[in-house]
Coordinates of C-alpha atoms in Angstrom, one line a residue:
M1 CA -20.8 22.0 -7.6
I2 CA -21.8 19.1 -5.2
G3 CA -17.8 18.1 -3.9
A4 CA -17.4 21.7 -3.7
G5 CA -20.4 22.4 -1.1
I6 CA -19.4 19.3 0.5
D7 CA -15.9 20.7 1.1
V8 CA -17.4 24.2 2.1
Q9 CA -19.5 22.2 4.9
L10 CA -16.3 19.8 5.9
R11 CA -15.0 22.8 6.6
R12 CA -17.4 24.5 9.3
W13 CA -17.3 20.9 10.6
T14 CA -13.5 20.3 10.7
T15 CA -12.4 23.8 12.7
P16 CA -9.2 23.5 15.0
R17 CA -11.3 23.1 18.3
R18 CA -13.3 20.4 16.5
A19 CA -10.2 18.7 15.8
V20 CA -10.1 17.5 19.6
V21 CA -13.3 15.6 18.6
V22 CA -10.9 13.0 16.9
L23 CA -8.5 12.2 19.8
L24 CA -11.6 12.2 22.0
L25 CA -13.0 9.2 20.1
L26 CA -9.5 7.4 19.6
S27 CA -8.6 8.0 23.9
G28 CA -11.4 5.6 24.3
L29 CA -11.4 1.5 23.9
G30 CA -14.3 1.8 21.9
F31 CA -13.0 2.3 18.3
L32 CA -9.0 1.5 18.6
R33 CA -10.0 -2.1 20.3
R34 CA -12.0 -3.0 16.6
V35 CA -9.2 -2.1 14.3
P36 CA -7.2 -5.3 15.0
E37 CA -10.1 -7.5 14.3
F38 CA -10.9 -6.0 10.8
L39 CA -15.0 -5.7 11.2
N40 CA -16.6 -3.5 9.1
D41 CA -18.5 -1.5 11.8
I42 CA -15.5 1.3 11.2
G43 CA -16.4 1.1 7.7
A44 CA -19.3 2.0 7.9
T45 CA -19.7 4.2 10.4
G46 CA -18.0 6.5 8.2
L47 CA -20.2 6.0 5.3
L48 CA -23.4 6.3 7.6
L49 CA -21.1 9.8 9.1
I50 CA -21.3 11.2 6.1
V51 CA -25.1 10.7 5.3
V52 CA -25.3 12.2 8.3
L53 CA -23.0 15.1 7.2
L54 CA -25.3 15.4 3.5
V55 CA -28.3 15.4 5.2
T56 CA -27.3 18.7 7.5
R57 CA -26.2 20.3 4.2
A58 CA -29.5 19.5 2.2
H59 CA -31.6 21.6 4.7
E60 CA -28.7 24.4 5.4
V61 CA -27.8 24.9 1.6
R62 CA -30.1 25.8 -0.9
R63 CA -30.5 24.1 -4.4
S64 CA -28.0 21.3 -2.6
Y65 CA -28.5 17.8 -4.6
A66 CA -26.8 16.9 -1.2
L67 CA -30.1 14.3 -0.7
P68 CA -29.2 12.0 -3.6
V69 CA -25.5 11.2 -2.7
A70 CA -26.4 11.4 1.1
A71 CA -29.3 8.1 -0.8
A72 CA -26.2 6.1 -2.1
M73 CA -24.2 6.6 1.0
A74 CA -26.9 5.0 2.5
V75 CA -26.7 2.5 -0.4
R76 CA -22.4 1.6 0.2
A77 CA -23.4 1.7 4.1
F78 CA -25.9 -0.8 3.7
Y79 CA -24.1 -3.5 1.2
L80 CA -21.2 -3.5 3.8
R81 CA -23.2 -3.7 7.1
Y82 CA -26.9 -5.3 6.9
G83 CA -27.6 -3.5 9.9
S84 CA -26.7 -0.5 9.0
A85 CA -30.0 -0.5 8.7
G86 CA -31.3 0.4 11.6
T87 CA -28.7 3.1 12.2
L88 CA -29.9 4.8 8.6
L89 CA -33.8 4.0 10.2
A90 CA -32.5 6.7 13.2
I91 CA -31.2 9.0 10.7
A92 CA -34.2 9.4 9.1
L93 CA -36.4 9.5 11.9
A94 CA -34.0 11.7 13.9
A95 CA -34.2 14.0 10.4
L96 CA -37.9 13.9 10.1
F97 CA -37.7 15.4 14.3
A98 CA -35.6 17.4 13.7
Y99 CA -36.0 19.3 10.3
G100 CA -40.0 18.8 10.1
P101 CA -42.7 16.9 7.6
R102 CA -42.8 20.8 5.3
A103 CA -38.6 21.1 4.9
W104 CA -38.2 17.6 3.8
L105 CA -41.8 18.2 1.4
A106 CA -39.9 20.8 0.2
Q107 CA -36.3 19.5 -1.1
G108 CA -39.5 18.1 -4.0
R109 CA -37.4 16.7 -7.2
R110 CA -34.7 16.4 -4.9
L111 CA -36.0 14.5 -2.1
A112 CA -37.7 12.2 -5.2
T113 CA -34.4 12.0 -6.9
A114 CA -33.0 10.5 -3.2
L115 CA -36.0 7.6 -2.9
A116 CA -35.4 6.9 -6.2
V117 CA -31.4 6.0 -5.8
L118 CA -32.3 4.8 -2.3
A119 CA -34.9 2.3 -4.7
L120 CA -33.0 1.1 -7.3
G121 CA -29.9 1.0 -5.2
L122 CA -31.7 -1.6 -2.5
L123 CA -33.4 -4.0 -5.5
P124 CA -30.8 -6.2 -6.1
H125 CA -30.6 -7.1 -2.9
F126 CA -34.4 -7.3 -2.2
V127 CA -34.7 -9.7 -5.6
H128 CA -32.1 -12.0 -4.0
A129 CA -33.5 -11.9 -0.5
T130 CA -36.8 -13.0 -2.5
L131 CA -35.8 -15.7 -4.8
V132 CA -33.2 -17.1 -1.5
T133 CA -35.8 -16.1 1.4
G134 CA -39.1 -16.1 0.0
S135 CA -38.8 -12.1 1.0
P136 CA -37.9 -8.8 -0.1
L137 CA -37.1 -8.8 3.9
G138 CA -35.7 -12.1 4.3
L139 CA -32.4 -11.6 4.4
S140 CA -32.1 -8.4 6.9
L141 CA -34.7 -10.5 9.5
S142 CA -33.0 -13.1 9.0
A143 CA -29.6 -10.9 10.1
G144 CA -31.4 -10.0 12.6
S145 CA -32.6 -13.4 14.3
Q146 CA -29.3 -14.0 15.1
A147 CA -29.3 -11.8 18.3
N148 CA -27.9 -13.1 21.4
R149 CA -30.7 -11.3 23.4
A150 CA -32.3 -12.7 26.2
Y151 CA -35.5 -10.5 25.9
V152 CA -36.6 -7.6 23.4
G153 CA -35.1 -4.4 24.6
D154 CA -32.0 -6.0 26.7
G155 CA -29.4 -4.6 24.1
L156 CA -31.0 -0.6 24.8
V157 CA -30.6 -2.0 28.8
Y158 CA -27.0 -2.5 28.0
Y159 CA -26.5 0.5 26.4
L160 CA -28.6 2.5 29.5
A161 CA -25.7 0.6 31.5
I162 CA -22.8 1.6 30.0
F163 CA -22.8 5.5 29.0
P164 CA -21.1 6.8 28.5
Y165 CA -18.0 5.4 30.0
R166 CA -18.0 2.0 27.9
L167 CA -18.0 3.9 24.5
A168 CA -15.7 6.7 24.8
G169 CA -13.3 6.1 27.8
D170 CA -13.3 8.8 31.0
L171 CA -12.6 11.6 29.4
G172 CA -15.3 11.3 25.9
A173 CA -17.3 10.5 28.7
V174 CA -17.9 13.8 30.1
V175 CA -17.8 15.6 26.6
M176 CA -20.5 12.9 25.2
T177 CA -22.5 14.2 28.4
G178 CA -22.1 17.8 27.8
G179 CA -23.4 17.0 24.3
L180 CA -26.2 15.8 25.1
L181 CA -26.4 18.3 27.7
L182 CA -26.3 21.3 24.6
A183 CA -28.8 18.6 22.2
V184 CA -31.6 19.2 25.4
R185 CA -31.3 22.3 25.0
A186 CA -31.8 22.8 21.1
L187 CA -35.3 21.0 22.3
R188 CA -36.3 23.1 24.5
G189 CA -36.0 25.9 22.0
Q190 CA -33.2 27.3 24.0
D191 CA -31.6 27.9 20.2
R192 CA -32.9 29.2 17.2
G193 CA -32.8 28.5 13.3
A194 CA -30.3 26.5 11.6
H195 CA -28.2 26.3 14.5
A196 CA -30.8 24.7 16.4
A197 CA -32.3 22.3 14.1
R198 CA -28.7 21.0 13.2
R199 CA -27.7 20.4 17.1
M200 CA -31.6 18.4 17.3
F201 CA -30.8 16.2 14.9
L202 CA -27.8 15.3 15.6
G203 CA -29.1 14.6 19.3
S204 CA -31.5 12.9 18.1
T205 CA -30.2 11.0 15.6
S206 CA -27.5 9.2 18.6
V207 CA -30.6 8.6 21.1
L208 CA -32.2 7.2 18.9
V209 CA -29.7 5.2 17.2
F210 CA -29.8 3.6 21.3
V211 CA -33.4 3.3 21.0
V212 CA -33.2 1.6 17.4
L213 CA -30.7 -1.1 17.9
G214 CA -31.2 -1.3 21.5
L215 CA -34.5 -2.9 20.4
V216 CA -34.0 -5.0 17.4
T217 CA -30.8 -6.0 18.8
D218 CA -28.7 -7.2 21.7
G219 CA -26.0 -4.6 23.0
E220 CA -22.5 -4.1 21.8
P221 CA -20.4 -0.8 21.5
R222 CA -19.6 -1.4 17.9
F223 CA -23.4 -1.4 17.2
V224 CA -23.6 2.1 18.1
Y225 CA -20.0 4.0 17.0
L226 CA -22.2 6.8 15.1
A227 CA -24.0 7.6 18.1
V228 CA -21.0 8.2 19.9
I229 CA -19.5 10.7 17.1
P230 CA -22.6 13.5 17.3
L231 CA -22.6 13.9 20.9
T232 CA -19.0 14.4 21.4
V233 CA -18.8 16.9 18.8
L234 CA -21.9 18.5 20.0
G235 CA -20.0 18.1 23.4
V236 CA -17.0 20.1 22.3
E237 CA -19.1 22.3 21.4
A238 CA -20.7 23.1 24.8
L239 CA -17.3 23.1 26.4
A240 CA -16.4 25.9 23.3
E241 CA -19.3 28.2 24.3
L242 CA -19.3 27.5 28.1
T243 CA -15.7 28.8 28.6
G244 CA -17.2 31.9 26.1
R245 CA -13.5 34.0 25.1
R246 CA -11.3 31.4 27.1
N247 CA -12.4 28.5 25.2
R248 CA -9.0 27.8 23.5
G249 CA -7.0 27.0 26.2
L250 CA -9.7 24.6 27.5
L251 CA -9.7 22.9 24.2
T252 CA -6.1 22.9 23.7
T253 CA -5.9 21.3 27.5
V254 CA -8.8 19.0 26.2
A255 CA -6.6 18.1 23.1
G256 CA -4.0 17.5 25.1
L257 CA -5.1 15.0 27.5
A258 CA -6.4 13.4 24.7
G259 CA -3.6 12.6 23.1
L260 CA -1.9 11.3 26.2
T261 CA -5.0 9.1 27.2
T262 CA -4.8 8.2 23.5
V263 CA -1.4 6.5 23.4
G264 CA -2.2 5.0 26.4
T265 CA -4.9 3.8 24.5
A266 CA -3.1 2.2 22.0
Q267 CA -0.5 0.3 23.7
V268 CA -3.0 -1.4 25.3
V269 CA -4.6 -2.8 22.4
A270 CA -0.9 -3.3 20.5
T271 CA -0.4 -5.4 23.4
K272 CA -3.6 -6.8 24.4
R273 CA -6.1 -6.8 21.9
C274 CA -3.5 -8.0 19.4
Q275 CA -2.5 -11.0 20.7
A276 CA -6.3 -12.8 21.0
P277 CA -7.2 -12.1 17.0
T278 CA -3.5 -13.5 16.4
A279 CA -4.0 -16.9 17.8
S280 CA -7.2 -17.5 17.3
G281 CA -5.7 -16.8 13.3
R282 CA -2.3 -18.9 14.2
S283 CA -5.6 -22.2 15.7
T284 CA -8.2 -21.7 13.4
V285 CA -6.6 -21.1 9.9
P286 CA -4.7 -24.7 10.0
V287 CA -7.6 -26.3 11.4
A288 CA -9.5 -24.5 8.8
E289 CA -7.5 -25.5 5.7
R290 CA -6.9 -29.3 6.5
L291 CA -10.9 -29.4 6.6
A292 CA -11.1 -28.3 3.2
A293 CA -12.6 -31.2 0.4
D294 CA -13.1 -31.2 -3.3
G295 CA -17.0 -31.8 -2.8
P296 CA -20.0 -29.9 -0.9
C297 CA -19.0 -29.7 3.3
L298 CA -20.2 -28.2 5.9
L299 CA -19.2 -27.0 8.9
V300 CA -20.5 -26.3 12.1
T301 CA -18.2 -23.7 14.7
G302 CA -18.1 -20.7 16.7
Y303 CA -15.7 -19.4 14.6
E304 CA -17.6 -20.0 11.3
P305 CA -16.0 -16.5 9.0
E306 CA -12.5 -17.9 9.4
M307 CA -13.3 -21.3 9.1
G308 CA -15.8 -21.1 6.0
W309 CA -13.3 -18.4 4.1
Y310 CA -10.1 -20.8 4.7
S311 CA -12.0 -24.2 4.4
G312 CA -14.3 -23.2 1.2
C313 CA -17.0 -24.6 2.7
D314 CA -19.9 -23.8 4.3
A315 CA -20.1 -22.4 8.1
V316 CA -22.7 -22.3 10.7
T317 CA -23.2 -21.6 14.8
Y318 CA -24.8 -24.4 16.5
A319 CA -27.4 -22.1 16.9
Q320 CA -28.1 -22.2 13.5
Y321 CA -26.9 -25.2 12.9
R322 CA -29.9 -26.8 15.7
R323 CA -32.5 -24.8 13.6
I324 CA -31.4 -26.7 9.8
P325 CA -31.3 -30.5 10.4
R326 CA -32.5 -31.1 7.4
L327 CA -29.0 -29.7 5.8
R328 CA -26.8 -32.5 8.2
A329 CA -24.3 -33.5 6.8
P330 CA -21.4 -36.2 7.8
R331 CA -18.5 -34.1 8.6

């Protein structure tokens, strides 16, 4: 039943005109530029998008058990990337704001089940964090402390400075702006019913992702991938509503432009962006393999993931090394 319900919801979200969304997302450097680096941001964003989808279903379909499934997806997103915690907080706050406390309390047993799934799923992490750091939140706080921010909120200033071009490219920026205006319209009460609540939820999710992550960490486009998607979805809706019966022609034009831009973006990624990680691998991997040792070893490096993996040693950044002088080793 849940699978069939999700399939129905996906058909609602993936009408032909919304297929334009995919091309728009790919037309900017935001996603494609990170593909050669095999970072976990894109995978985590996919799981978070499923969470958003299931939250809307839970409130739009009676007696849906989407909430417990959304909790399970949230746990998976967290374990894939600890940084998902801030985005999940933004989703929860946006859902509370858009649908209201009464709608959540009306979920009753399904909400209780979702909270239980979330608690049980995170329990191993909390236990391990307590054993390692002495606090259930120790690992998360430690991860947050690695942010290269100059002051609290400089990430938010960064996102305001690059919004929306650096996140979605020229064409995507125009559409995202339209999506933000559509969300504001729903917020002002110019739309009614579940339709309006969904728009409020998607729009407020995007805004809160920028705010929450902008306050707790430094700014990077890959941190806010999820915020780009709902605003693009809303932007396509805004274009369709603005043009009325002629929306098919306009959206076809937008899709064509986005397709051409995607080809150009892919060429840039293939010829320039792929070269950097490839060159880094050619230089760091042989060095890491030569530094491998049979006994315990510690490497201080700017390429700690690669050096640690290929050498088998513990690897820390220079900033981390300065904070833990008691662990200094001869290597």
